[in-house]
């Protein structure tokens, strides 16, 4: 039956819908190519299914071809799918596409951030870049004739006989003058790579296949090697090193979702707002911002989530509250937690080796998500000062690529009768869990958890505790300032104490002191001396005899609650926490410098009118110097104070040299 020439008007109730389509449907005009290629892939899939049912010819392997005509300023997207008859063109193009567009725009026109990309309504995106659109189609059903449909961006269209020898559809875009970037092959190639790279049919540009086609996340994990995962990561994120760990996602109930997520080697600050994970729908790229889909603490992960069930044709605000989206986020978090537990159980050494890269995700996730916290409660590691135990030799690696979890962990771990703790990371550092640490605590201090947040700044106090055989946890990341209080809240039977919070009797010598003629012991005299030298009531002076030959002359202690209040104040004021005004100065009377100070002070002669002798002045200056050394050790001297400290130190050393010290 011959196709009759027909002209008509698309029945549209919304006024001026075409200008809205051209300028407002998508935030970026380039997605027109994604939409048209996706429509072509759908047509190929429909032809395959119809052929299996015997309703049409099967045809060649599905293919989408893109061609450019610079002189005519046209871009043509062709497929060899099921095609359309004249009646189908009128139904699917004139009625369905535009009525759907009208309904969509009417529903969301009042929302400022309403349109974020939508599938199934993609044909009319052509008019964002084209002044006129032609469609030439031949149905794959027996006896069909080719048709040509044309529209110039107004409600008017024409439909007549077309010329096409093989089943399928050509969409010919006569580009607007301001959209001529899309007749540049390099631009189109880049768009194919961005949006259509993993599409399961060939996408050709000027006869050359551009896309990769194979989407590893659609394959079974059993069919993939470690190198397959690493190669995908390198392709998606070039020059980023290899991933630490990956998680393969696959579920078909209550929604369909596949994907592969990677833990990256974060060299700087991760993107905790937008994210690095790419969202696909049926292997077509949709967005690289999926903060509505996955929990915030997983956003810096990298990789792919592919699901046709994530509602894309809704506003961002609706997407955030969609129950199905929240369910997907929970599924992703659970699979990540399961993978972490698996690695911790099967290969603790590998887990410790990559712990620093995993820690931000685990700790922030535990703080923000109670369900995730339950999953990872036993997976949190801390560096520890405990010595490493003799470990069984690990079998040689099986040849897996660098950065991939090897398969020898099970055999190695099974050689031990019990879980390894402390866990070696292969570089001489030891890690432990909170449970492992508690298992080694002496009964007398079974509820006290000693920790250090800065090995350099707390070196003096850390050395004292280590010198007496105490094990100390190393909680030295930024997030630990919030994570330690969170742990305390979960374990309210425990007392978390930073090494520089206080010292107990195990670190102090319990020797007796002799009193002088005035009945004062050396400790009392030293306390008076430092109190007078500092003239600062906000500094509490304690004099103790500290054990160990390496114990410092003095150190500053920061009572736990006082220090935390100071840290919270600094956080609220968006500044780095400094040395609190109220702190404790512990003076070690066993140190030779302090003993010499006491001797110098005892030999001083007071002068009249409340003055002091040169010896007394020297003693005061030496007391202030010892205090400033203690402040310097904890970073308590501001940059503008260092110059004065250096000058006073040089002056003091000179005066001591003159006295023959």
XYZ file of C-alpha atoms in Angstrom:
661
model
C 0.000 0.000 0.000
C 1.498 3.321 -1.060
C 2.143 5.966 1.559
C -0.101 8.976 1.055
C 1.406 12.395 1.361
C 0.101 14.029 4.510
C 0.496 17.300 6.302
C -0.888 18.124 9.701
C -0.431 19.736 13.062
C 0.701 18.037 16.223
C -2.005 18.496 18.824
C -0.288 20.299 21.688
C -2.165 22.084 24.439
C 0.757 23.800 26.117
C 1.668 26.991 24.280
C 5.163 27.418 22.890
C 6.346 23.934 23.855
C 9.073 23.865 21.200
C 11.008 26.849 22.601
C 10.835 25.149 26.004
C 12.138 21.910 24.507
C 14.962 23.729 22.748
C 16.204 25.629 25.765
C 14.978 24.016 28.976
C 14.496 20.285 28.652
C 18.084 19.350 29.476
C 20.767 21.296 31.267
C 23.253 20.371 28.527
C 22.338 20.153 24.847
C 24.903 17.427 24.177
C 22.676 14.735 25.700
C 20.538 14.749 22.528
C 23.042 12.244 21.120
C 22.650 9.969 24.131
C 18.861 10.051 23.735
C 18.822 9.335 20.006
C 21.398 6.547 20.229
C 19.443 5.042 23.135
C 16.293 5.104 21.044
C 18.214 3.299 18.285
C 19.365 0.627 20.733
C 15.765 0.160 21.923
C 14.655 -0.307 18.300
C 17.344 -2.964 17.786
C 16.224 -4.808 20.940
C 12.573 -4.683 19.812
C 13.487 -6.128 16.427
C 15.389 -8.973 18.084
C 12.381 -9.856 20.252
C 9.905 -9.504 17.385
C 12.081 -11.745 15.179
C 12.146 -14.427 17.887
C 8.347 -14.293 17.912
C 8.273 -14.628 14.090
C 6.727 -11.183 13.523
C 9.539 -9.731 11.426
C 12.863 -10.521 9.778
C 15.890 -10.922 12.030
C 18.335 -8.823 10.019
C 22.049 -8.236 10.609
C 23.713 -7.728 13.959
C 22.459 -4.548 15.613
C 24.429 -1.432 14.755
C 24.032 2.341 15.108
C 25.812 4.511 12.546
C 26.449 8.243 12.858
C 27.386 10.277 9.806
C 28.213 13.945 9.216
C 27.531 16.104 6.158
C 29.455 19.349 6.590
C 28.039 21.015 3.475
C 24.428 20.275 4.374
C 25.163 20.905 8.081
C 23.428 17.679 9.041
C 24.063 14.955 11.576
C 22.402 11.595 10.936
C 21.851 8.826 13.499
C 20.870 5.542 11.830
C 19.895 2.168 13.288
C 18.930 -1.181 11.811
C 16.222 -1.813 14.368
C 12.548 -2.598 13.987
C 11.659 0.640 12.146
C 8.187 2.208 11.890
C 5.292 2.285 9.495
C 3.399 5.483 8.670
C 0.778 4.713 11.308
C 3.469 3.983 13.884
C 5.249 7.235 13.105
C 2.023 9.168 13.684
C 1.339 7.262 16.881
C 4.815 7.214 18.427
C 6.212 10.508 17.160
C 3.226 12.832 16.754
C 1.194 11.577 19.699
C 3.276 9.718 22.271
C 6.536 11.676 22.214
C 5.097 15.160 22.226
C 2.189 14.440 24.524
C 4.672 12.905 26.955
C 6.856 15.987 26.662
C 3.859 18.242 27.303
C 2.782 16.228 30.318
C 6.287 16.229 31.732
C 6.828 19.953 31.351
C 3.404 20.743 32.800
C 4.117 18.588 35.847
C 7.526 20.030 36.658
C 7.482 23.550 35.229
C 7.170 25.091 38.705
C 10.286 23.405 40.065
C 13.515 25.353 39.748
C 15.741 22.298 39.427
C 13.266 19.933 37.855
C 14.808 18.455 34.745
C 17.854 16.239 35.172
C 17.714 13.889 32.172
C 15.011 11.398 31.329
C 14.777 8.300 29.197
C 11.804 7.258 27.064
C 11.064 10.839 26.062
C 14.279 11.409 24.173
C 13.240 12.000 20.588
C 12.194 15.606 21.103
C 15.638 16.476 22.511
C 16.609 16.698 18.808
C 15.037 20.147 18.657
C 17.544 21.543 21.156
C 20.191 21.478 18.420
C 18.250 21.136 15.150
C 16.280 23.750 13.208
C 14.587 20.897 11.344
C 14.367 17.166 12.024
C 13.698 14.503 9.418
C 12.932 10.897 10.209
C 13.164 8.197 7.515
C 12.011 4.747 8.620
C 11.231 1.325 7.173
C 9.471 -1.244 9.328
C 11.020 -4.729 9.519
C 7.535 -6.254 9.280
C 6.619 -7.908 5.962
C 5.238 -5.668 3.218
C 6.214 -2.391 4.872
C 7.072 0.765 2.912
C 9.509 3.501 3.871
C 8.154 6.793 5.246
C 9.633 10.246 5.749
C 8.512 12.537 8.563
C 9.663 16.146 8.828
C 9.158 18.928 11.367
C 10.716 22.383 11.526
C 10.382 22.957 15.273
C 6.781 24.141 15.091
C 3.645 22.042 15.679
C 3.435 21.511 11.883
C 4.733 18.282 10.323
C 4.730 16.480 6.974
C 4.588 12.729 6.354
C 5.154 11.139 2.942
C 6.918 8.279 1.212
C 10.585 7.808 2.017
C 13.604 6.084 0.528
C 15.182 3.336 2.619
C 16.070 -0.151 1.385
C 16.771 -1.845 4.746
C 14.665 -1.929 7.893
C 15.530 0.678 10.522
C 15.403 4.399 11.118
C 17.449 7.468 10.186
C 17.109 10.618 12.303
C 18.506 13.548 10.289
C 19.248 16.718 12.223
C 19.572 19.978 10.277
C 21.659 21.787 12.860
C 21.048 25.323 14.041
C 23.828 27.800 13.290
C 24.742 28.084 16.972
C 24.987 24.278 17.300
C 27.464 23.563 14.503
C 29.988 22.124 16.979
C 28.122 18.854 16.446
C 29.374 18.447 12.873
C 32.921 18.117 14.235
C 33.955 14.420 14.302
C 36.113 14.899 17.407
C 33.130 16.320 19.314
C 30.851 13.450 18.330
C 33.533 10.871 19.089
C 33.947 12.349 22.580
C 30.192 12.192 23.167
C 30.028 8.561 22.058
C 32.859 7.711 24.457
C 31.150 9.557 27.296
C 27.587 8.332 26.910
C 27.626 5.218 24.738
C 30.974 3.565 25.424
C 29.494 0.488 27.123
C 26.338 0.239 25.030
C 25.911 -3.412 23.904
C 25.611 -2.578 20.183
C 28.246 -1.097 17.896
C 28.165 2.683 17.610
C 30.013 3.756 14.484
C 31.187 7.188 13.387
C 31.901 7.476 9.676
C 32.201 3.678 9.458
C 34.548 3.226 12.440
C 33.332 1.509 15.642
C 34.021 3.865 18.539
C 32.549 2.270 21.661
C 33.987 -0.600 23.755
C 30.592 -2.396 24.017
C 31.571 -4.812 26.807
C 30.404 -3.723 30.284
C 32.276 -5.829 32.882
C 29.722 -5.042 35.598
C 27.136 -6.948 33.550
C 29.288 -10.091 33.727
C 29.441 -12.638 36.513
C 32.313 -12.107 38.985
C 33.298 -15.719 38.300
C 34.101 -14.757 34.711
C 36.336 -11.817 35.651
C 39.950 -11.842 36.791
C 41.574 -9.336 39.113
C 43.244 -7.835 36.070
C 39.842 -7.306 34.393
C 38.733 -5.176 37.330
C 41.986 -3.228 37.416
C 41.882 -2.572 33.665
C 38.340 -1.207 33.970
C 39.478 1.110 36.768
C 42.466 2.311 34.763
C 40.210 2.968 31.768
C 37.614 4.913 33.748
C 40.134 6.777 35.924
C 43.444 7.078 34.081
C 46.587 8.172 35.928
C 44.980 7.470 39.331
C 47.007 4.405 40.280
C 45.366 1.061 40.948
C 42.396 0.527 43.279
C 42.785 -0.835 46.795
C 39.686 -3.008 46.703
C 36.532 -3.510 44.672
C 32.949 -4.601 45.271
C 30.856 -6.261 42.555
C 27.135 -5.443 42.838
C 24.406 -7.606 41.331
C 20.755 -7.931 42.304
C 17.461 -8.353 40.456
C 15.060 -8.019 43.404
C 13.346 -5.820 44.503
C 15.066 -3.782 41.774
C 17.589 -4.486 39.056
C 21.074 -3.173 39.722
C 24.595 -4.073 38.636
C 27.838 -2.287 39.246
C 31.436 -2.332 40.377
C 32.674 0.032 43.069
C 36.357 0.672 43.776
C 38.155 1.938 46.860
C 40.685 4.397 45.414
C 44.080 5.410 46.717
C 43.071 8.860 47.913
C 46.056 11.172 47.563
C 44.151 14.290 48.578
C 40.694 15.144 49.822
C 37.956 12.944 48.396
C 34.836 14.418 46.846
C 32.329 14.001 49.680
C 29.728 16.249 48.027
C 29.344 15.293 44.369
C 31.132 11.981 44.211
C 33.162 9.999 41.675
C 30.753 7.117 40.944
C 29.166 7.032 37.476
C 25.490 6.279 37.061
C 24.346 4.268 34.043
C 20.935 3.140 32.831
C 21.104 -0.021 30.706
C 24.789 0.644 29.991
C 24.130 4.241 28.900
C 25.882 6.933 30.923
C 23.509 9.236 32.791
C 25.407 11.236 35.402
C 28.601 11.471 37.415
C 26.782 13.034 40.358
C 24.816 10.451 42.318
C 24.675 11.955 45.787
C 20.968 11.120 45.881
C 21.635 7.411 45.287
C 24.500 6.334 47.559
C 25.164 7.372 51.172
C 27.380 10.432 51.534
C 30.178 8.480 53.189
C 30.572 6.324 50.061
C 30.590 9.167 47.524
C 34.404 9.236 47.075
C 34.303 5.597 45.980
C 34.720 5.195 42.238
C 33.162 2.934 39.673
C 29.765 2.284 38.103
C 26.187 1.747 39.236
C 23.858 0.608 36.448
C 20.133 0.382 37.094
C 16.994 0.940 35.003
C 14.996 1.290 38.233
C 16.467 4.543 39.514
C 13.793 7.153 38.716
C 15.518 9.660 36.472
C 12.518 11.610 35.187
C 11.814 13.327 38.484
C 13.094 16.378 40.254
C 16.165 16.161 42.468
C 14.095 16.827 45.579
C 11.764 13.926 44.764
C 14.727 11.673 44.028
C 16.187 12.324 47.474
C 13.033 11.145 49.214
C 12.138 8.269 46.908
C 11.815 5.058 48.954
C 13.329 2.923 46.214
C 16.386 5.179 45.980
C 16.932 4.953 49.746
C 16.631 1.172 49.480
C 19.276 1.098 46.738
C 21.592 3.202 48.906
C 21.132 0.752 51.772
C 21.872 -2.203 49.486
C 25.093 -0.600 48.240
C 26.238 0.153 51.798
C 25.523 -3.422 52.912
C 27.461 -4.933 49.997
C 30.419 -2.665 50.780
C 30.289 -3.745 54.431
C 30.109 -7.423 53.447
C 33.153 -7.069 51.191
C 35.151 -5.397 53.954
C 34.238 -8.162 56.399
C 35.244 -10.787 53.862
C 38.695 -9.258 53.335
C 39.253 -8.709 57.070
C 38.396 -12.339 57.734
C 40.214 -13.974 54.835
C 43.307 -11.802 54.464
C 43.923 -9.648 57.560
C 47.429 -8.743 56.423
C 46.126 -7.294 53.131
C 43.361 -5.534 55.080
C 45.933 -3.892 57.359
C 48.087 -2.997 54.371
C 45.301 -0.911 52.796
C 43.669 0.218 56.042
C 44.669 3.864 55.740
C 42.773 4.057 52.437
C 39.706 2.281 53.856
C 39.594 4.133 57.182
C 37.841 7.380 56.093
C 34.959 5.463 54.507
C 34.536 3.097 57.454
C 34.812 5.696 60.207
C 32.618 8.345 58.574
C 30.134 5.642 57.605
C 29.978 4.372 61.188
C 29.388 7.911 62.452
C 26.578 8.576 59.966
C 24.807 5.222 59.519
C 23.814 2.977 62.422
C 23.260 -0.075 60.198
C 26.644 0.327 58.567
C 28.190 0.869 62.014
C 26.909 -2.548 63.122
C 28.479 -4.140 60.051
C 31.916 -2.600 60.555
C 32.025 -2.526 64.363
C 34.737 -5.190 64.481
C 36.589 -4.013 61.381
C 38.058 -0.738 62.708
C 41.834 -0.878 63.067
C 44.204 1.312 65.038
C 47.938 1.520 64.818
C 49.442 0.118 67.994
C 52.711 0.296 69.877
C 52.427 -3.406 70.732
C 55.288 -5.458 69.281
C 54.476 -7.750 66.378
C 54.374 -11.424 67.233
C 56.193 -14.054 65.203
C 53.955 -14.682 62.198
C 53.808 -17.737 59.924
C 55.402 -17.143 56.552
C 53.019 -16.000 53.857
C 52.981 -18.059 50.644
C 54.352 -16.392 47.551
C 51.905 -14.303 45.544
C 50.065 -16.097 42.749
C 50.939 -13.534 40.111
C 47.923 -11.235 40.481
C 48.360 -7.653 39.362
C 49.661 -5.117 41.805
C 46.921 -3.522 43.878
C 44.585 -6.513 43.657
C 43.705 -8.593 46.718
C 45.594 -11.860 46.225
C 44.116 -15.284 46.758
C 46.751 -16.577 49.196
C 45.298 -14.917 52.286
C 43.117 -17.875 53.284
C 45.995 -20.342 53.291
C 48.223 -17.953 55.208
C 45.635 -17.017 57.819
C 44.583 -20.621 58.370
C 48.081 -21.498 59.579
C 47.336 -19.614 62.774
C 45.244 -21.224 65.496
C 43.589 -17.917 66.270
C 43.075 -14.564 64.554
C 46.249 -12.550 64.066
C 46.494 -9.563 66.407
C 48.474 -7.309 66.243
C 48.207 -7.494 62.460
C 51.335 -6.671 60.411
C 50.899 -4.463 57.357
C 54.018 -5.701 55.613
C 55.895 -2.442 56.219
C 56.770 -2.911 59.865
C 53.655 -1.252 61.300
C 51.284 -3.093 63.602
C 47.498 -2.744 63.699
C 44.922 -3.969 66.170
C 41.191 -3.906 66.745
C 39.675 -2.502 69.912
C 38.825 -6.052 70.991
C 42.401 -7.190 70.340
C 43.790 -4.279 72.379
C 41.469 -5.013 75.294
C 42.475 -8.664 75.308
C 46.031 -7.603 76.220
C 45.182 -5.101 78.965
C 46.299 -5.935 82.503
C 43.428 -6.591 84.867
C 44.211 -3.484 86.914
C 43.573 -1.222 83.902
C 41.123 -3.358 81.956
C 38.774 -0.442 81.232
C 41.347 2.203 80.267
C 42.117 2.754 76.581
C 45.321 4.738 76.062
C 45.604 6.519 72.747
C 47.872 8.991 70.995
C 46.795 11.425 68.271
C 50.196 12.912 67.405
C 53.327 10.827 67.847
C 55.575 13.890 67.483
C 53.572 16.357 69.553
C 52.911 13.799 72.316
C 56.313 12.112 72.070
C 57.316 12.795 75.682
C 54.185 11.344 77.235
C 54.127 8.486 74.711
C 57.699 7.528 75.586
C 56.828 7.455 79.309
C 53.921 5.052 78.790
C 55.840 2.843 76.370
C 58.794 2.789 78.753
C 56.606 1.117 81.350
C 55.300 -1.480 78.888
C 51.896 0.095 78.281
C 50.305 -0.438 74.863
C 49.017 2.714 73.174
C 46.598 3.001 70.259
C 47.495 5.445 67.491
C 44.450 7.515 66.524
C 46.183 10.090 64.372
C 43.717 10.952 61.589
C 41.527 14.052 61.485
C 38.314 12.049 61.794
C 39.543 10.425 65.039
C 38.706 13.638 66.917
C 35.055 12.696 66.339
C 35.493 8.937 66.169
C 36.981 8.493 69.663
C 33.987 10.167 71.402
C 31.685 8.048 69.234
C 33.472 4.905 70.432
C 33.142 6.073 74.016
C 29.422 6.472 73.544
C 29.160 2.894 72.238
C 31.417 1.533 74.993
C 30.417 3.562 78.019
C 32.144 1.046 80.282
C 35.504 2.148 78.898
C 37.599 5.224 79.633
C 39.479 6.605 76.630
C 42.529 8.545 77.819
C 45.010 10.369 75.627
C 48.602 9.757 76.685
C 49.109 13.395 77.641
C 45.924 13.628 79.721
C 47.365 12.348 83.020
C 50.065 10.086 84.425
C 49.459 7.318 86.925
C 51.623 5.816 89.650
C 53.177 3.265 87.283
C 55.169 6.078 85.658
C 56.232 7.803 88.882
C 59.008 6.862 91.281
C 57.696 6.550 94.826
C 60.911 7.613 96.561
C 60.846 9.809 99.660
C 62.317 13.315 99.875
C 64.307 15.022 102.595
C 63.142 18.363 103.928
C 65.505 21.325 104.266
C 66.048 23.492 107.345
C 62.764 25.299 106.640
C 60.871 22.009 106.459
C 60.330 22.198 102.680
C 60.880 19.248 100.392
C 62.502 19.698 96.995
C 59.184 19.171 95.186
C 57.544 21.961 97.129
C 60.453 24.310 96.469
C 60.367 23.514 92.747
C 56.625 24.103 92.640
C 57.094 27.517 94.239
C 59.954 28.321 91.902
C 57.992 27.533 88.729
C 54.888 29.269 90.011
C 56.883 32.441 90.600
C 58.786 32.152 87.324
C 55.656 31.684 85.194
C 53.356 34.018 87.137
C 50.379 32.354 85.431
C 47.516 31.010 87.555
C 46.101 29.151 84.534
C 49.055 26.739 84.576
C 48.873 24.062 87.277
C 52.325 22.971 88.473
C 52.930 19.344 89.442
C 56.350 18.053 90.523
C 56.942 14.323 90.136
C 59.834 11.884 89.873
C 59.282 10.240 86.469
C 60.662 6.820 85.641
C 63.021 6.199 82.784
C 66.287 7.727 81.675
C 64.628 9.352 78.658
C 61.901 11.104 80.666
C 61.872 14.843 79.778
C 62.598 17.682 82.180
C 58.982 18.765 81.932
C 55.906 17.998 79.897
C 52.486 19.497 79.479
C 49.390 17.481 80.278
C 45.953 18.331 78.956
C 43.147 16.923 81.134
C 40.846 14.944 78.810
C 37.603 16.872 79.228
C 39.301 20.259 79.225
C 41.150 19.414 76.003
C 37.989 18.184 74.302
C 36.131 21.366 75.164
C 39.007 23.309 73.644
C 38.890 21.146 70.491
C 35.124 21.660 70.133
C 35.563 25.416 70.522
C 38.233 25.423 67.830
C 35.968 23.406 65.523
C 33.077 25.824 65.999
C 35.365 28.786 65.311
C 36.850 26.958 62.288
C 40.408 27.114 63.502
C 43.058 24.576 64.476
C 43.024 23.679 68.175
C 45.925 25.264 70.043
C 47.249 24.794 73.542
C 44.408 25.499 76.015
C 45.069 28.340 78.434
C 44.377 25.999 81.352
C 46.835 23.094 81.360
C 49.154 21.150 83.638
C 52.956 21.432 83.694
C 54.576 18.283 85.087
C 58.141 18.976 86.282
C 60.403 15.936 86.479
C 62.567 16.452 89.563
C 64.796 13.517 88.586
C 65.977 15.276 85.431
C 69.513 16.768 85.688
C 68.350 20.139 84.344
C 65.659 20.431 87.006
C 68.021 19.237 89.722
C 70.523 21.904 88.617
C 67.777 24.508 88.655
C 66.892 23.592 92.240
C 70.550 23.846 93.250
C 70.894 27.227 91.500
C 67.777 28.553 93.200
C 68.862 27.314 96.614
C 72.139 29.246 96.295
C 70.449 32.486 95.289
C 70.593 35.465 97.628
C 67.640 37.805 97.819
C 68.382 41.508 97.527
C 66.562 44.314 99.229
C 63.319 46.003 98.177
C 61.812 42.791 96.867
C 64.482 42.326 94.195
C 66.413 39.169 93.471
C 70.018 38.244 92.964
C 71.464 37.415 89.521
C 71.306 33.729 90.524
C 67.621 33.972 91.366
C 66.925 35.806 88.104
C 68.812 33.113 86.207
C 66.790 30.435 88.007
C 63.526 32.159 87.044
C 64.631 32.455 83.438
C 65.688 28.803 83.378
C 62.287 27.792 84.815
C 60.531 29.742 82.045
C 62.830 28.123 79.496
C 61.944 24.616 80.707
C 58.260 25.545 80.441
C 58.683 26.908 76.925
C 60.518 23.722 75.888
C 57.518 21.733 77.111
C 55.187 24.031 75.146
C 57.359 23.710 72.051
C 57.118 19.906 72.232
C 53.309 20.046 71.952
C 53.200 22.797 69.339
C 52.140 25.326 71.939
C 54.350 28.153 70.696
C 52.798 30.266 67.991
C 54.982 31.198 64.980
C 55.226 34.785 66.208
C 56.525 33.509 69.564
C 59.327 31.376 68.152
C 61.656 34.281 67.383
C 61.456 35.507 70.971
C 62.020 31.977 72.261
C 65.144 31.593 70.147
C 66.524 34.929 71.362
C 65.832 34.098 75.014
C 67.374 30.638 74.586
C 70.596 32.055 73.144
C 70.777 34.669 75.908
C 70.182 32.055 78.604
C 72.818 29.689 77.210
C 75.329 32.554 77.198
C 74.672 33.417 80.822
C 74.988 29.783 81.858
C 78.302 29.513 80.011
C 79.592 32.557 81.882
C 78.807 30.826 85.180
C 80.647 27.716 84.090
C 77.586 25.508 83.796
